[in-house]
Coordinates of C-alpha atoms in Angstrom, one line a residue:
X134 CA -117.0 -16.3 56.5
X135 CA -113.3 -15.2 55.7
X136 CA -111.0 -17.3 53.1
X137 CA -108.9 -18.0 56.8
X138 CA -111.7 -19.6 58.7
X139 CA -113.1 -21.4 55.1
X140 CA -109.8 -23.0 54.7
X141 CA -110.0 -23.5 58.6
X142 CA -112.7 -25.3 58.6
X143 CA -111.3 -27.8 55.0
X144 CA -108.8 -28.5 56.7
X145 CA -110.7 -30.2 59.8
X146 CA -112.7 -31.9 57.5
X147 CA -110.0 -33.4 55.9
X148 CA -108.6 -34.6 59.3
X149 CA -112.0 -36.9 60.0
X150 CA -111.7 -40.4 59.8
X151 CA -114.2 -40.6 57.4
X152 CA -113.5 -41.6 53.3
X153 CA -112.6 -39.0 51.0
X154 CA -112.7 -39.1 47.4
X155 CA -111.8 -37.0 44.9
X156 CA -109.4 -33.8 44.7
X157 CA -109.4 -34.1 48.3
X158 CA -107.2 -37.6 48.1
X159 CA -104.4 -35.7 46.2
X160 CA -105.0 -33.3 48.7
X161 CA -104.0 -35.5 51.5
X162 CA -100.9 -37.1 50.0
X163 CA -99.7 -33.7 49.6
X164 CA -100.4 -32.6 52.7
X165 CA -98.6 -36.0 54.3
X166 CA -95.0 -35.1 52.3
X167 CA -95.7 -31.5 53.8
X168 CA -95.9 -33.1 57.4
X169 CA -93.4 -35.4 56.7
X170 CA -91.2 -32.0 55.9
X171 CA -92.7 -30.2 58.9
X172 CA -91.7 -33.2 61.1
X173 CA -88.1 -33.3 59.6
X174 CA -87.4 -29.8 60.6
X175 CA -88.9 -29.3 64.1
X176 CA -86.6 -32.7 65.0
X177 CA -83.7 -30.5 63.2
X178 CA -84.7 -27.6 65.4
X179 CA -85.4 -29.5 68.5
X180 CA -81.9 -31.3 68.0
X181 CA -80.1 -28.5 67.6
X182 CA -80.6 -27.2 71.1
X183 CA -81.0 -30.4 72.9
X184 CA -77.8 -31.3 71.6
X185 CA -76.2 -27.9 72.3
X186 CA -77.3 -26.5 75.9
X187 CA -75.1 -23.6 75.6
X188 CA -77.7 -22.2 72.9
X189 CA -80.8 -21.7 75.5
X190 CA -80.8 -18.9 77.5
X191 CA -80.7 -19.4 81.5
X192 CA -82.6 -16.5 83.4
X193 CA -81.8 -16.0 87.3
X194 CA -85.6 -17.5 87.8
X195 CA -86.9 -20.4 87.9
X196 CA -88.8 -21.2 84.4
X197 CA -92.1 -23.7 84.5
X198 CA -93.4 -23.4 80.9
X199 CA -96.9 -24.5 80.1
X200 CA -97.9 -25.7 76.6
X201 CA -99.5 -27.9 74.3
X202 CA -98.5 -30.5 71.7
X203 CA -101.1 -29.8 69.4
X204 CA -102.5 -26.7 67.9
X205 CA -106.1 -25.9 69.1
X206 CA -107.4 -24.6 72.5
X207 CA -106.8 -26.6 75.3
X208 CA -107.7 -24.3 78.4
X209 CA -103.6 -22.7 78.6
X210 CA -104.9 -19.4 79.7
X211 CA -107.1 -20.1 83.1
X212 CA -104.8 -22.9 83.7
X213 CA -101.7 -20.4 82.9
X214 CA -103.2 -18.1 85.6
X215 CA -104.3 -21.2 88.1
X216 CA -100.3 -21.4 88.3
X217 CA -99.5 -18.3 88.5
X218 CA -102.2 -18.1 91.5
X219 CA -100.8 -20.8 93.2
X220 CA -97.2 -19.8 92.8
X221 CA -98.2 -16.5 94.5
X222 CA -99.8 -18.1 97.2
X223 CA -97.2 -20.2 97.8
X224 CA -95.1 -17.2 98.7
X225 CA -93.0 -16.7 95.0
X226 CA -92.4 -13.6 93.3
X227 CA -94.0 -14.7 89.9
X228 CA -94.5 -13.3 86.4
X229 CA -96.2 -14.7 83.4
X230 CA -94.3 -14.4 80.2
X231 CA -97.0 -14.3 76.8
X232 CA -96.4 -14.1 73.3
X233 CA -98.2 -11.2 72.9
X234 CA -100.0 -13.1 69.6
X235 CA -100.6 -10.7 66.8
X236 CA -100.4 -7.5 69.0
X237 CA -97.8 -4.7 68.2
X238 CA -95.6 -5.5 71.3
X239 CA -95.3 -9.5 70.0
X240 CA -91.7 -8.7 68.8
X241 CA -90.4 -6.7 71.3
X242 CA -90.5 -7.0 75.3
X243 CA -93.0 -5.4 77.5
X244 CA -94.7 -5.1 80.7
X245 CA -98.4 -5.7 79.6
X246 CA -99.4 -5.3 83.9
X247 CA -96.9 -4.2 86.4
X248 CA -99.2 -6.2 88.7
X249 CA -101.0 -3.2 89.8
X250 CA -101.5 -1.6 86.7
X251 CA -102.5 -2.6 82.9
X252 CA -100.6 -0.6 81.1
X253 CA -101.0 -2.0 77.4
X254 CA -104.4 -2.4 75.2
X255 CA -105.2 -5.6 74.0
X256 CA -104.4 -4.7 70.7
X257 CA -100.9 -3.6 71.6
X258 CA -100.0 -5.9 74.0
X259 CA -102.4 -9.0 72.8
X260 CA -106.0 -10.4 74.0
X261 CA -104.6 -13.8 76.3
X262 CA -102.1 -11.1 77.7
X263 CA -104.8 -8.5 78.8
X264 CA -106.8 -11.2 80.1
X265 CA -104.4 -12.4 82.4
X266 CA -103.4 -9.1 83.1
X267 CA -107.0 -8.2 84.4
X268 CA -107.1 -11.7 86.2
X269 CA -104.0 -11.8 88.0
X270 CA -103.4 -8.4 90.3
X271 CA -100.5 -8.6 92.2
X272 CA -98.6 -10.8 89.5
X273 CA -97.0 -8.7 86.7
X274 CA -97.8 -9.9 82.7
X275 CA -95.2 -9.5 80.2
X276 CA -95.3 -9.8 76.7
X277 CA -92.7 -11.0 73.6
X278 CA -91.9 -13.4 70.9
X279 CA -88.3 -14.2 72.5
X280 CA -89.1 -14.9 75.9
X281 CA -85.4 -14.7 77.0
X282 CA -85.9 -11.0 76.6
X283 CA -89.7 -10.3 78.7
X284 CA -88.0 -12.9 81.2
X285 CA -84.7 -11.1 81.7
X286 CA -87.0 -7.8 81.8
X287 CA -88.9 -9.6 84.4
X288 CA -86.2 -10.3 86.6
X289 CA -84.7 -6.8 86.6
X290 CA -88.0 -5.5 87.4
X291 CA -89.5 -7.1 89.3
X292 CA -86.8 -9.4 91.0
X293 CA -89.5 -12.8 89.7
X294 CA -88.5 -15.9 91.4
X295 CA -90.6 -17.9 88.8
X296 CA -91.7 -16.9 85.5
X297 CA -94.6 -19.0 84.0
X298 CA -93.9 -19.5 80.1
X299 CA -97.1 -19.9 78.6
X300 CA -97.3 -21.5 74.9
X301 CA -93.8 -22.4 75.9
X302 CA -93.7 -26.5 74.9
X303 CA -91.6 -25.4 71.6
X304 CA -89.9 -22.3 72.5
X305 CA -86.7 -24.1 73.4
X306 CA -84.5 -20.8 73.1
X307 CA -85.3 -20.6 77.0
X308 CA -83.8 -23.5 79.5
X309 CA -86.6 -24.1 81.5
X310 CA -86.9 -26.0 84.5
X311 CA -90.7 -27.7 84.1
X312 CA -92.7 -28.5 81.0
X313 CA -96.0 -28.7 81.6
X314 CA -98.3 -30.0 79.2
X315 CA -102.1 -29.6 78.8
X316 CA -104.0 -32.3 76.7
X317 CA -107.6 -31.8 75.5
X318 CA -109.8 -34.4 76.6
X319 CA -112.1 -33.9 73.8
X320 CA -109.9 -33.8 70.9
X321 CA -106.2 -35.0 72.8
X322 CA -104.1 -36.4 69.2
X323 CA -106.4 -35.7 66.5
X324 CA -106.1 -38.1 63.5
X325 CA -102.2 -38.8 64.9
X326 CA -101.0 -36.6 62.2
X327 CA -98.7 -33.3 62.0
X328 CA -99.3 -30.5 60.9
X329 CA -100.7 -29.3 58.3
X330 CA -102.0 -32.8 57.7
X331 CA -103.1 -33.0 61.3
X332 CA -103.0 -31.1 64.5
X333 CA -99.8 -32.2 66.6
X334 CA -97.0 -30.1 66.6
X335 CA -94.5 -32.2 67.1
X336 CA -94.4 -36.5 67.8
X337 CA -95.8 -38.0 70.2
X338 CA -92.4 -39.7 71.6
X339 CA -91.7 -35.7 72.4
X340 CA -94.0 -36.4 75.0
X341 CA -91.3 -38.0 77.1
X342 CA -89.7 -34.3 77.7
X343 CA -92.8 -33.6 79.8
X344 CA -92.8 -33.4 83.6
X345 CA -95.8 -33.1 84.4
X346 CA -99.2 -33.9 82.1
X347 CA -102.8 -32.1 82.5
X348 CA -105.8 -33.5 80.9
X349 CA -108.0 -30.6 80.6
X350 CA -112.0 -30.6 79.6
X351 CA -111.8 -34.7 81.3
X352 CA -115.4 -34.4 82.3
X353 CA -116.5 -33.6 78.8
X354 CA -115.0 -37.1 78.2
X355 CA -116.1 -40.5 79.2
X356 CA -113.7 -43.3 81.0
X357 CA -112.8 -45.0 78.2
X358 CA -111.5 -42.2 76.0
X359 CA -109.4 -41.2 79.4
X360 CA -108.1 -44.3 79.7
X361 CA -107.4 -44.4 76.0
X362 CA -105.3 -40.8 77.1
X363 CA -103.3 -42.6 79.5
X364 CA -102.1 -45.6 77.9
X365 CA -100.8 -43.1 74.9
X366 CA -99.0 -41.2 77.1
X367 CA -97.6 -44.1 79.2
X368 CA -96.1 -45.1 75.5
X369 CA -94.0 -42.5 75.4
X370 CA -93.7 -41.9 79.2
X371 CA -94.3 -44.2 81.6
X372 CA -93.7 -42.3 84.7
X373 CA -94.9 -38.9 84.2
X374 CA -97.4 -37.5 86.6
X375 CA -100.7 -37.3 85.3
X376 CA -103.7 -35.1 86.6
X377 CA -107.1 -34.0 85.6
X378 CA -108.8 -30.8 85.5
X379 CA -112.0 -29.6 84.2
X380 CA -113.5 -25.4 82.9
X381 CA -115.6 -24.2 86.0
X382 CA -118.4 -21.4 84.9
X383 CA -118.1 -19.8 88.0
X384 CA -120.5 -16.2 86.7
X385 CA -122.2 -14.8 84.1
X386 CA -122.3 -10.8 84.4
X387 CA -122.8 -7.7 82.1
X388 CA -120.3 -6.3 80.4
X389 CA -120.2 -2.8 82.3
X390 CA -119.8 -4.7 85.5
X391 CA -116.9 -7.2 84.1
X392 CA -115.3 -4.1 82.8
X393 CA -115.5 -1.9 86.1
X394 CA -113.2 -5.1 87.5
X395 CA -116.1 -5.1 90.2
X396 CA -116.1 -8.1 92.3
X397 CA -117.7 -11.2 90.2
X398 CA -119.8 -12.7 93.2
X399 CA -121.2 -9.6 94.0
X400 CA -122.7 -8.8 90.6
X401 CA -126.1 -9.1 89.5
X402 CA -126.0 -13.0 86.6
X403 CA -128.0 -13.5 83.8
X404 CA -130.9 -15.4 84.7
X405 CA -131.1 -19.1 83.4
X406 CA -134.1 -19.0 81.8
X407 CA -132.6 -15.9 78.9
X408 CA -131.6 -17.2 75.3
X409 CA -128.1 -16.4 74.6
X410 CA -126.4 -16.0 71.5
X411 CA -122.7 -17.4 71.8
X412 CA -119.8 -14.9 70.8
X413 CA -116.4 -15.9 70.4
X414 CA -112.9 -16.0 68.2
X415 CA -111.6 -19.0 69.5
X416 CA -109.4 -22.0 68.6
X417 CA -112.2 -24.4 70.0
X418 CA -115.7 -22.2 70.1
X419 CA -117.8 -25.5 70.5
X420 CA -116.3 -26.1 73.5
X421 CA -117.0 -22.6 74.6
X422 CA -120.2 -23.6 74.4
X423 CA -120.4 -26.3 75.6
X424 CA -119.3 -24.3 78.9
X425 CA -122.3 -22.3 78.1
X426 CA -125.2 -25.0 78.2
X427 CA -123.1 -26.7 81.4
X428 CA -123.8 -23.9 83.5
X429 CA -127.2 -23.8 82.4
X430 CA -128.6 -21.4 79.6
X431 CA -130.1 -22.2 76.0
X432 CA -127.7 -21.5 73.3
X433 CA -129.9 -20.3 70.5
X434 CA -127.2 -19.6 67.9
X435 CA -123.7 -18.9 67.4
X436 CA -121.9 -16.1 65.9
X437 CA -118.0 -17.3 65.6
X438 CA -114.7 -15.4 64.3
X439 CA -111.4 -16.5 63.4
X440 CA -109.0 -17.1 66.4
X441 CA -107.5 -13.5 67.9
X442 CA -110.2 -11.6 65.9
X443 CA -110.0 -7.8 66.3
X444 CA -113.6 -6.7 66.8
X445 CA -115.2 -3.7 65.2
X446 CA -117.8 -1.0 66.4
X447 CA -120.1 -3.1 62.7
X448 CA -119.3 -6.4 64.6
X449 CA -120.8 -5.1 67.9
X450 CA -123.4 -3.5 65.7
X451 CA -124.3 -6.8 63.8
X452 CA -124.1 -8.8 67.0
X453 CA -126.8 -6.2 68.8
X454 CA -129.4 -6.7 65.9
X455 CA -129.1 -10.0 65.4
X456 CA -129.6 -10.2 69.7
X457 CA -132.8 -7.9 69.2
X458 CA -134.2 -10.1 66.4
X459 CA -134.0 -13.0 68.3
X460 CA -134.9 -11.4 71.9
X461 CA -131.5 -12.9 73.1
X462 CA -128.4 -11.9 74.3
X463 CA -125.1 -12.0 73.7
X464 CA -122.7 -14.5 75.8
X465 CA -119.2 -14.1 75.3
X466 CA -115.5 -14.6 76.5
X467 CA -113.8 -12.8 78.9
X468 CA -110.8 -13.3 76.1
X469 CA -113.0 -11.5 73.4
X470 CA -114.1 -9.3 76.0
X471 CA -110.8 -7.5 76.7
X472 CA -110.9 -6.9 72.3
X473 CA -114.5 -4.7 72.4
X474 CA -115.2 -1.2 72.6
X475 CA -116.7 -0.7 75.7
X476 CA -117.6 3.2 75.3
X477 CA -119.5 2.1 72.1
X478 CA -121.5 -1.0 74.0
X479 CA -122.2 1.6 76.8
X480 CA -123.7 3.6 74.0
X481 CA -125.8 1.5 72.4
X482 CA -126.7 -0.4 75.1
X483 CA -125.7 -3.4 73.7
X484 CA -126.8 -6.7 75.2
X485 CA -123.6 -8.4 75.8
X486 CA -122.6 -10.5 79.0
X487 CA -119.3 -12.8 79.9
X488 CA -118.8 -15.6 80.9
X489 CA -116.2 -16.2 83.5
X490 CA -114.3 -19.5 83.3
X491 CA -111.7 -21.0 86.0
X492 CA -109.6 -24.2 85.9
X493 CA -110.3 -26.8 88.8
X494 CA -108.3 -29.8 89.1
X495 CA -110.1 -32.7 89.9
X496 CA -107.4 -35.4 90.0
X497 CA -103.8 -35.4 90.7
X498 CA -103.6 -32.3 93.0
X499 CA -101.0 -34.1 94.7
X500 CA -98.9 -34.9 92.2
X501 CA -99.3 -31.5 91.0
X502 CA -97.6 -30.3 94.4
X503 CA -95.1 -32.7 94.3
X504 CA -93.5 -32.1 91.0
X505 CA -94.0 -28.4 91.9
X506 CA -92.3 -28.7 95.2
X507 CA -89.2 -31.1 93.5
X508 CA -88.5 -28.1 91.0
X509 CA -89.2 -25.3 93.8
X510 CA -88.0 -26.3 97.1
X511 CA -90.2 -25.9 100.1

């Protein structure tokens, strides 16, 4: 386990409402003055554009920007390419504008997919981008810290209508025309702290700049932690339009057929009754599997990595043996996927399969439409 994911892992358990004693008290009060600091200056940053306009850039598109208010998964890339779907289908030219997290590209701009062709590695143009790169033919991915510069490169391109901002919630250089933003069901405040002493990125009153709200992962949750949800968000917001949408499994198939983009349905799943290891370098990897035992298999043990981990040719190795000594395979991402040497797991025939995940709303389609419609026209 790195130093990262130990200190990763302290810092959750410090976040649990449970008594603490010790080193970790004096740990916690200095955490609170840092988030007390860390609150101070996002309301200085936020403040600073809100109350000067003139400092966000303002693209010849129309910008819906997706994010969270909390750090942590919360489903942002299948739901980032369920919009971008349905903006297509809806007759839009639309691009998807990522950060490009720890790749080579992330401070520059670039076309990750032209929408016909992926044109970057995941290592240069970053994992989430690839993904949605290999997910969304037709719709071209672009990658860059300062979005003002892949969305202007967007519209010169490819004349984009809309571009979808994901992780956008804080990246207030950009005017934008929607926030959208995604709550996890299972884990939707934490302890009601900032970071680092919790998990929110900025207040909760911020909520109130939202136009539309998503509950994600709501059937992982029962009805009286939803309703708990609501009535925080009807605090800050009494009006906002509120839906529900849940991760779909919708196939589990090898990793040479994933990576020959062959069509999903028509490939050969791993049967239900085969152990699987989980694999995964994710924010939230229980929830991943989670996902896993919902669509049916045994989850014999887990092999986890820090978020955005760059996996080597000894990481495939080590996952192989451990798969052989346990007469399982290996069960992973579609996001980790995109970061693994395929011409080595050819070679060494290595057991791996993914797992493909989709978004499906399951309340609030309507009011999705609506508030889509008000900012769109049509």
């Amino acid at each position: 386990m790195s130093l990262r994911t130990k200190l990763a892992a302290y810092f959750l358990y410090l976040m649990q409402d449970t008594p603490h004693h010790g080193i970790d008290t004096w740990v916690l009060k200095l955490l609170e003055w840092a988030s007390f600091a860390y609150q101070k200056g996002v309301e200085k940053t936020y403040a600073s554009y809100a109350n000067h306009p003139q400092k966000q850039t303002k693209l010849a598109a129309k910008v819906i920007s997706l994010g969270n208010i909390t750090v942590g998964g919360t489903g942002k890339t299948p739901m980032a390419c369920f919009l971008a779907r349905y903006l297509q289908h809806q007759g839009f030219r639309t691009a998807l504008l990522n950060r490009g997290y720890r790749s080579e590209k992330e401070d520059q701009a670039a076309v990750m997919s032209d929408g016909e062709h992926i044109l970057l590695t995941a290592a240069v143009g970053g994992d989430e981008a690839c993904l949605m790169a290999r997910s969304l033919p037709g719709i071209p991915v672009l990658v860059g810290r300062k979005r003002s510069r892949s969305g202007q490169l967007a519209v010169d391109m490819f004349h984009s209508q809309v571009l979808v901002l994901d992780d956008g919630f804080q990246h207030w250089q950009l005017h934008r025309d929607l926030d959208i933003v995604l709550i996890d069901g299972t884990n939707p405040f934490g302890n009601g702290y900032l970071l680092p002493r919790g998990i929110l990125r900025e207040p909760l009153a911020q909520l109130q700049r939202a136009g539309l709200i998503i509950i994600t992962k709501a059937d992982l949750v029962d009805a009286q932690q939803l309703d708990h949800i609501y009535e925080t968000v009807r605090r800050y917001h009494p009006q906002v339009p509120i839906a529900q949408a849940v991760h779909r499994p919708r196939w589990c198939i090898s990793f040479a057929d994933w990576n020959s983009l062959a069509t999903r349905t028509a490939c050969p799943a791993l049967p239900h009754s085969q152990a699987v290891i989980a694999v995964s370098a994710l924010g939230n990897p229980a929830s991943f599997e989670d996902t896993i035992r919902s669509f049916g298999y045994t989850v014999t043990d887990t092999m986890r990595y820090d978020d955005h981990y760059q996996y080597s040719q000894a990481d495939l190795a080590a996952m192989a043996q451990k798969a052989q000594e346990q007469n399982a395979v290996l069960v992973t991402t579609e996001k980790d996927a995109v970061k693994m040497d395929a011409a080595y797991i050819a070679a060494h025939d290595v057991p791996l399969y993914v797992l493909g995940i989709e978004i499906e709303i399951i309340k609030g389609k309507q009011e999705i439409d609506d508030v889509l419609q008000h900012v769109l026209g049509g």
